[in-house]
CSV table of C-alpha atoms and ligand atoms in Angstrom, one decimal:
chain,number,residue,atom,x,y,z
K,1,MET,CA,2.7,12.6,-48.6
K,2,LYS,CA,-0.3,10.3,-48.3
K,3,LYS,CA,1.3,8.4,-45.4
K,4,ILE,CA,1.8,11.6,-43.4
K,5,ILE,CA,-1.9,12.5,-43.8
K,6,GLU,CA,-2.9,9.0,-42.7
K,7,ASN,CA,-0.6,9.0,-39.7
K,8,LYS,CA,-2.4,10.8,-37.0
K,9,ILE,CA,-0.4,12.1,-34.1
K,10,LYS,CA,-1.1,9.9,-31.1
K,11,PHE,CA,-0.8,10.3,-27.4
K,12,GLY,CA,-0.7,7.3,-25.0
K,13,ARG,CA,0.3,5.8,-21.7
K,14,VAL,CA,2.5,2.7,-21.7
K,15,VAL,CA,3.3,0.8,-18.5
K,16,ILE,CA,6.3,-1.6,-18.4
K,17,LEU,CA,5.7,-4.6,-16.2
K,18,GLY,CA,7.7,-7.8,-15.4
K,19,ARG,CA,9.3,-9.7,-12.6
K,20,PRO,CA,12.5,-8.3,-11.2
K,21,ASN,CA,15.6,-8.3,-13.3
K,22,THR,CA,13.9,-8.8,-16.7
K,23,GLY,CA,15.4,-5.6,-18.0
K,24,LYS,CA,12.5,-3.1,-17.7
K,25,SER,CA,14.6,-0.1,-16.7
K,26,THR,CA,17.3,-1.0,-19.3
K,27,LEU,CA,14.6,-1.1,-21.9
K,28,LEU,CA,13.2,2.3,-20.9
K,29,ASN,CA,16.8,3.7,-21.1
K,30,ALA,CA,17.1,2.2,-24.6
K,31,ILE,CA,13.8,3.7,-25.7
K,32,MET,CA,14.7,7.1,-24.4
K,33,SER,CA,18.3,6.9,-25.7
K,34,GLN,CA,19.5,8.2,-22.3
K,35,LYS,CA,19.7,7.0,-18.7
K,36,VAL,CA,16.4,7.8,-17.0
K,37,ALA,CA,16.3,4.8,-14.7
K,38,ILE,CA,19.0,3.0,-12.8
K,39,THR,CA,19.7,-0.7,-13.4
K,40,SER,CA,21.5,-3.6,-11.7
K,41,PRO,CA,21.6,-7.4,-11.4
K,42,MET,CA,19.8,-7.2,-8.0
K,43,ALA,CA,16.1,-7.7,-7.8
K,44,GLN,CA,13.8,-4.7,-7.2
K,45,THR,CA,16.5,-2.2,-8.1
K,46,THR,CA,13.7,0.1,-9.2
K,47,ARG,CA,11.8,1.0,-6.0
K,48,LYS,CA,9.3,3.6,-7.4
K,49,ASN,CA,7.3,4.0,-10.6
K,50,THR,CA,9.3,6.3,-13.0
K,51,ARG,CA,7.4,8.2,-15.6
K,52,VAL,CA,9.0,9.9,-18.6
K,53,VAL,CA,7.8,11.3,-21.9
K,54,PHE,CA,9.0,9.9,-25.2
K,55,GLU,CA,8.4,12.0,-28.3
K,56,ASN,CA,8.8,11.5,-32.0
K,57,GLU,CA,7.1,12.5,-35.3
K,58,ASN,CA,4.3,10.0,-34.5
K,59,GLY,CA,3.3,11.6,-31.1
K,60,LYS,CA,4.1,11.4,-27.4
K,61,ILE,CA,4.1,8.5,-25.1
K,62,ILE,CA,4.2,8.6,-21.3
K,63,PHE,CA,6.2,5.5,-20.3
K,64,SER,CA,6.1,4.1,-16.8
K,65,ASP,CA,8.9,1.9,-15.5
K,66,THR,CA,7.7,-0.1,-12.6
K,67,PRO,CA,9.6,-2.2,-10.0
K,68,GLY,CA,9.6,-5.9,-10.5
K,69,ILE,CA,6.9,-7.8,-8.5
K,70,ILE,CA,8.1,-10.5,-6.1
K,71,ASN,CA,5.8,-13.3,-5.0
K,72,LYS,CA,6.6,-13.4,-1.3
K,73,VAL,CA,8.0,-10.5,0.6
K,74,SER,CA,8.4,-10.0,4.3
K,75,ASP,CA,10.4,-6.8,4.6
K,76,LEU,CA,8.7,-3.3,4.7
K,77,ILE,CA,10.4,-2.0,1.6
K,78,GLY,CA,9.7,-5.1,-0.4
K,79,LYS,CA,6.0,-4.9,0.5
K,80,ARG,CA,5.8,-1.2,-0.4
K,81,VAL,CA,7.7,-1.8,-3.7
K,82,ASN,CA,5.3,-4.6,-4.6
K,83,THR,CA,2.3,-2.1,-4.5
K,84,GLU,CA,3.9,0.2,-7.1
K,85,ALA,CA,3.2,-1.6,-10.4
K,86,PRO,CA,-0.5,-2.4,-9.7
K,87,LYS,CA,-1.1,1.4,-9.1
K,88,GLU,CA,0.2,2.2,-12.5
K,89,VAL,CA,-1.7,-0.3,-14.6
K,90,GLY,CA,-5.2,1.2,-14.4
K,91,ARG,CA,-4.5,4.2,-16.7
K,92,ALA,CA,-2.4,2.3,-19.3
K,93,ASP,CA,-3.4,2.2,-23.0
K,94,ILE,CA,-0.8,-0.5,-23.5
K,95,VAL,CA,1.1,-2.8,-21.1
K,96,LEU,CA,4.5,-4.2,-22.0
K,97,CYS,CA,5.2,-7.4,-20.2
K,98,VAL,CA,8.9,-7.9,-20.3
K,99,LEU,CA,10.3,-11.4,-20.0
K,100,ASP,CA,13.9,-12.5,-19.6
K,101,ILE,CA,14.0,-15.5,-21.9
K,102,SER,CA,17.6,-16.3,-20.9
K,103,ARG,CA,16.3,-17.5,-17.6
K,104,PRO,CA,14.1,-20.5,-16.9
K,105,LYS,CA,10.4,-19.7,-16.2
K,106,ASN,CA,9.2,-20.2,-12.6
K,107,GLU,CA,6.3,-19.3,-10.5
K,108,GLU,CA,7.7,-15.8,-10.0
K,109,GLU,CA,6.2,-14.8,-13.3
K,110,ASN,CA,2.6,-15.6,-12.2
K,111,LYS,CA,1.9,-12.5,-10.2
K,112,VAL,CA,2.9,-10.3,-13.2
K,113,ILE,CA,0.8,-12.4,-15.6
K,114,GLY,CA,-2.1,-12.1,-13.2
K,115,LEU,CA,-1.8,-8.3,-13.2
K,116,VAL,CA,-1.6,-8.3,-17.0
K,117,ARG,CA,-4.7,-10.4,-17.2
K,118,LYS,CA,-6.7,-8.0,-15.1
K,119,SER,CA,-5.8,-5.0,-17.3
K,120,LYS,CA,-8.1,-3.8,-20.0
K,121,ALA,CA,-5.2,-2.2,-21.9
K,122,LYS,CA,-3.7,-3.7,-25.1
K,123,LYS,CA,-0.9,-6.1,-24.4
K,124,ILE,CA,2.6,-6.6,-25.9
K,125,LEU,CA,4.8,-9.5,-24.8
K,126,VAL,CA,8.4,-8.5,-24.9
K,127,TYR,CA,11.0,-11.2,-25.1
K,128,ASN,CA,14.2,-9.5,-23.8
K,129,LYS,CA,17.8,-10.5,-23.6
K,130,ILE,CA,17.8,-12.3,-26.9
K,131,ASP,CA,21.6,-11.5,-27.0
K,132,GLN,CA,22.1,-13.8,-24.0
K,133,ALA,CA,19.4,-16.4,-24.8
K,134,ILE,CA,21.6,-18.7,-26.8
K,135,GLY,CA,22.2,-22.5,-26.6
K,136,SER,CA,21.5,-23.8,-23.0
K,137,LYS,CA,20.4,-20.3,-22.0
K,138,ASP,CA,17.5,-20.2,-24.6
K,139,HIS,CA,14.3,-20.7,-22.5
K,140,LEU,CA,11.9,-19.2,-25.1
K,141,ALA,CA,10.0,-22.5,-25.4
K,142,GLU,CA,9.0,-22.2,-21.7
K,143,TYR,CA,7.3,-18.8,-22.3
K,144,ASN,CA,5.7,-19.4,-25.7
K,145,TYR,CA,2.4,-20.5,-24.4
K,146,LEU,CA,1.8,-17.0,-23.0
K,147,GLU,CA,1.6,-15.6,-26.5
K,148,GLU,CA,-2.2,-16.3,-26.9
K,149,GLU,CA,-3.0,-13.8,-24.1
K,150,PHE,CA,-1.2,-11.0,-25.9
K,151,ASP,CA,-2.1,-8.8,-28.9
K,152,LYS,CA,1.5,-8.7,-30.2
K,153,VAL,CA,4.8,-10.3,-29.4
K,154,ILE,CA,8.3,-8.8,-30.1
K,155,SER,CA,11.9,-9.9,-29.3
K,156,VAL,CA,14.5,-7.3,-28.3
K,157,SER,CA,17.8,-6.8,-26.6
K,158,ALA,CA,17.5,-3.8,-24.3
K,159,ILE,CA,21.2,-3.8,-23.6
K,160,LYS,CA,22.3,-4.1,-27.2
K,161,GLU,CA,19.5,-1.8,-28.3
K,162,LYS,CA,18.2,-4.3,-30.8
K,163,ASN,CA,14.7,-3.9,-32.2
K,164,ILE,CA,13.9,-0.9,-30.0
K,165,LYS,CA,12.8,1.2,-33.0
K,166,GLY,CA,10.6,-1.8,-34.0
K,167,LEU,CA,9.0,-1.8,-30.5
K,168,ILE,CA,8.4,2.0,-30.6
K,169,ASN,CA,6.7,1.7,-34.0
K,170,LEU,CA,4.6,-1.2,-32.8
K,171,ILE,CA,3.4,0.8,-29.8
K,172,PHE,CA,2.4,3.8,-32.0
K,173,GLU,CA,0.6,1.4,-34.4
K,174,MET,CA,-1.3,-0.1,-31.5
K,175,LEU,CA,-2.2,3.1,-29.6
K,176,PRO,CA,-5.9,3.7,-30.0
K,177,GLU,CA,-7.1,6.8,-31.9
K,178,LYS,CA,-9.2,8.1,-29.1
K,179,ASP,CA,-9.5,11.4,-27.4
K,180,SER,CA,-6.3,11.6,-25.4
K,181,LYS,CA,-6.4,15.2,-24.2
K,182,SER,CA,-5.5,14.4,-20.6
K,183,THR,CA,-2.5,12.3,-21.7
K,184,GLU,CA,-1.4,15.1,-24.0
K,185,GLU,CA,-1.7,17.7,-21.2
K,186,ASP,CA,0.1,15.5,-18.7
K,187,ALA,CA,3.0,14.9,-21.2
K,188,GLU,CA,3.3,18.6,-21.7
K,189,ILE,CA,3.4,19.4,-18.0
K,190,MET,CA,6.1,16.7,-17.5
K,191,GLN,CA,8.1,18.1,-20.4
K,192,ALA,CA,7.8,21.6,-19.1
K,193,LYS,CA,9.3,20.3,-15.8
K,194,GLY,CA,12.3,19.2,-17.7
K,195,LYS,CA,11.8,15.5,-17.8
K,196,PRO,CA,13.2,13.3,-19.1
K,197,VAL,CA,16.4,15.3,-19.0
K,198,ILE,CA,16.8,14.9,-15.3
K,199,GLY,CA,20.1,16.1,-14.2
K,200,LEU,CA,22.1,17.6,-11.3
K,201,ASN,CA,19.1,19.9,-10.5
K,202,SER,CA,17.4,16.8,-9.2
K,203,LYS,CA,18.5,15.5,-5.8
K,204,ASP,CA,16.4,12.4,-6.4
K,205,TYR,CA,18.3,11.6,-9.6
K,206,ILE,CA,21.7,12.0,-7.9
K,207,ALA,CA,20.5,9.8,-5.0
K,208,GLU,CA,19.5,7.1,-7.6
K,209,ILE,CA,22.9,7.2,-9.3
K,210,ILE,CA,24.6,6.7,-5.9
K,211,ARG,CA,22.2,3.9,-5.0
K,212,GLU,CA,22.9,2.2,-8.3
K,213,LYS,CA,26.7,2.2,-7.6
K,214,ALA,CA,26.0,0.9,-4.1
K,215,TYR,CA,24.0,-2.0,-5.7
K,216,LEU,CA,26.8,-2.7,-8.1
K,217,PHE,CA,29.5,-2.9,-5.4
K,218,LEU,CA,27.6,-4.4,-2.5
K,219,ARG,CA,26.5,-8.0,-2.3
K,220,LYS,CA,23.8,-10.3,-0.8
K,221,GLU,CA,21.3,-8.5,1.4
K,222,VAL,CA,23.4,-5.3,2.0
K,223,PRO,CA,21.9,-3.3,-0.9
K,224,TYR,CA,18.4,-3.8,0.4
K,225,SER,CA,19.4,-2.2,3.7
K,226,VAL,CA,20.4,0.9,1.8
K,227,ASN,CA,18.8,4.2,1.0
K,228,VAL,CA,20.5,7.4,-0.2
K,229,GLU,CA,19.7,10.9,0.7
K,230,VAL,CA,21.2,14.0,-1.0
K,231,ASP,CA,21.5,16.9,1.4
K,232,SER,CA,22.9,19.6,-0.8
K,233,VAL,CA,24.0,20.4,-4.3
K,234,VAL,CA,26.0,23.7,-4.5
K,235,ASP,CA,27.5,25.2,-7.7
K,236,LYS,CA,30.9,26.5,-6.7
K,237,LYS,CA,31.6,27.7,-10.3
K,238,LYS,CA,34.8,25.6,-10.6
K,239,LEU,CA,33.0,22.5,-9.4
K,240,ILE,CA,29.7,21.2,-8.0
K,241,LEU,CA,29.8,20.2,-4.4
K,242,ILE,CA,27.4,17.4,-3.5
K,243,LYS,CA,26.8,16.2,0.0
K,244,ALA,CA,25.0,12.9,0.4
K,245,ARG,CA,24.5,10.1,2.9
K,246,ILE,CA,24.1,6.4,2.5
K,247,LEU,CA,21.6,5.2,5.1
K,248,THR,CA,21.7,1.6,6.3
K,249,THR,CA,19.9,-0.3,9.1
K,250,ALA,CA,22.7,-2.0,11.1
K,251,ASP,CA,26.3,-1.5,12.2
K,252,ARG,CA,27.4,-4.7,10.4
K,253,TYR,CA,26.1,-3.3,7.1
K,254,LYS,CA,27.7,0.1,7.7
K,255,LYS,CA,31.1,-1.7,8.1
K,256,MET,CA,30.6,-3.6,4.8
K,257,ILE,CA,29.6,-0.4,3.0
K,258,ILE,CA,32.7,1.4,4.2
K,259,GLY,CA,34.9,-1.6,3.6
K,260,VAL,CA,38.4,-2.3,4.7
K,261,GLY,CA,40.3,1.1,5.0
K,262,GLY,CA,37.2,2.8,3.4
K,263,LYS,CA,37.8,0.9,0.1
K,264,LYS,CA,34.1,0.2,-0.7
K,265,ILE,CA,32.7,3.6,0.0
K,266,LYS,CA,35.5,5.1,-2.1
K,267,GLU,CA,34.7,2.8,-5.0
K,268,ILE,CA,30.9,3.7,-4.8
K,269,GLY,CA,31.7,7.4,-4.5
K,270,TYR,CA,34.2,7.4,-7.3
K,271,ASN,CA,31.9,5.6,-9.7
K,272,ALA,CA,28.9,7.8,-8.9
K,273,ARG,CA,31.1,10.9,-9.3
K,274,LYS,CA,32.4,9.8,-12.7
K,275,GLU,CA,29.0,9.2,-14.0
K,276,LEU,CA,27.6,12.5,-12.7
K,277,GLU,CA,30.6,14.3,-14.3
K,278,LEU,CA,30.1,12.6,-17.6
K,279,MET,CA,26.4,13.5,-17.6
K,280,SER,CA,26.8,17.1,-16.6
K,281,SER,CA,30.2,17.9,-18.2
K,282,ARG,CA,31.2,19.5,-14.9
K,283,LYS,CA,33.7,18.7,-12.2
K,284,ILE,CA,32.1,17.3,-9.1
K,285,PHE,CA,33.2,16.9,-5.6
K,286,LEU,CA,31.1,14.2,-3.8
K,287,GLU,CA,31.1,14.1,0.0
K,288,LEU,CA,29.6,10.7,0.8
K,289,LEU,CA,29.0,9.5,4.4
K,290,VAL,CA,27.5,6.3,5.7
K,291,GLU,CA,25.0,6.5,8.6
K,292,ILE,CA,22.9,4.1,10.5
K,293,ASP,CA,19.2,4.9,10.3
K,294,LYS,CA,17.0,2.0,11.4
K,295,HIS,CA,13.8,3.8,10.3
K,296,TRP,CA,14.4,5.0,6.8
K,297,ALA,CA,12.1,2.3,5.4
K,298,GLU,CA,9.2,3.5,7.6
K,299,ARG,CA,9.7,7.1,6.5
K,300,ASP,CA,9.9,6.0,2.8
K,301,ILE,CA,6.5,4.3,3.2
K,302,GLU,CA,4.8,7.4,4.7
K,303,ARG,CA,6.0,9.5,1.8
Z,1,LIG,N1,22.4,-9.7,-21.7
Z,1,LIG,C1,21.4,-8.8,-21.4
Z,1,LIG,N2,21.3,-8.2,-20.2
Z,1,LIG,C2,20.3,-7.3,-20.0
Z,1,LIG,C3,19.4,-6.9,-21.0
Z,1,LIG,N3,18.6,-6.1,-20.5
Z,1,LIG,C4,18.9,-5.9,-19.2
Z,1,LIG,N4,20.0,-6.7,-18.8
Z,1,LIG,C5,20.7,-6.8,-17.5
Z,1,LIG,O1,19.8,-7.3,-16.6
Z,1,LIG,C6,19.9,-6.8,-15.3
Z,1,LIG,C7,18.6,-6.2,-14.8
Z,1,LIG,O2,18.3,-5.1,-15.6
Z,1,LIG,P1,17.3,-4.0,-15.0
Z,1,LIG,O3,16.9,-3.1,-16.2
Z,1,LIG,O4,17.8,-3.4,-13.8
Z,1,LIG,O5,16.0,-4.9,-14.7
Z,1,LIG,P2,14.6,-4.5,-14.1
Z,1,LIG,O6,13.6,-5.3,-14.8
Z,1,LIG,O7,14.4,-3.0,-14.3
Z,1,LIG,O8,14.7,-5.0,-12.6
Z,1,LIG,P3,13.9,-4.4,-11.3
Z,1,LIG,O9,14.0,-2.9,-11.3
Z,1,LIG,O10,14.7,-5.0,-10.2
Z,1,LIG,O11,12.5,-4.9,-11.4
Z,1,LIG,C8,21.0,-5.7,-15.5
Z,1,LIG,O12,22.2,-6.3,-15.0
Z,1,LIG,C9,21.0,-5.4,-16.9
Z,1,LIG,O13,22.3,-5.0,-17.4
Z,1,LIG,C10,19.6,-7.5,-22.3
Z,1,LIG,O14,18.9,-7.2,-23.3
Z,1,LIG,N5,20.6,-8.4,-22.4
Z,2,LIG,MG1,14.1,-1.6,-12.8
């Protein structure tokens, strides 16, 4: 009983930072126990900051998943994506800096560390992929020196959902007991809008699922040429009819996305449909076209 009285309900903002591919989006999905962000082995899979509300008996947290920051980018989208994480850090109560300790450290980490250093928020260093960081793949010793810049350090496996509860408890412990009315209100507004249970009512979410499958089945630079637009979602009672287009910037990419005899696009469409059916428990018909649109990146920047 005493513990409950002592435990004040807390509200806070937590921003997840890290270089690309460290498992930030996988970690957010593990925290939320559902898929709220797409993931893939390609860098900068996440293109925009994604905010969701986590709630338990200790309070509510607005988590922001950010795209991984890359040191040198020349393309339009990469440049725009690189500006996302810095925008989010200012209002954070806590920043989580996610590291992939199964991969050697290199200078790519420095930009993220620089951003963390500038932040006035409390700081947690998260060693991720401990399931994979074994034997010659254990690079923990290369990252250890960073610990002194952080308030706390924790090891997790986002994919195996190891120590996720420990991380959530640590976050609640570290959240300041300050007046957090605006965070509380923002969390309520987001929850009223139906987040994090984003579903088929969200064209953006469907587009993300399709983009994820394109990332999984396409290689090299092709995924970076891709954007997905969902034109319509119609409930036909027996099934849901979704019309969507994969946009790409060049004819050679379009050919690769379609594949020999349409094999690739079928694979992408099949896997997107299966996932959307599983999520919605409805039958889905997905009409997926590939189109050349040289200017989608410019439009994306203006948004
Ligand atoms: N073995 C292992 N793989 C993981 C773990 N967490 C994430 N991954 C994998 O690492 C890859 C990148 O994961 P993401 O969650 O997309 O990484 P991210 O940091 O969000 O990347 P960007 O959005 O590109 O910045 C995916 O293939 C994940 O399945 C983990 O704990 N263990
Ligand atoms: Mg991501």
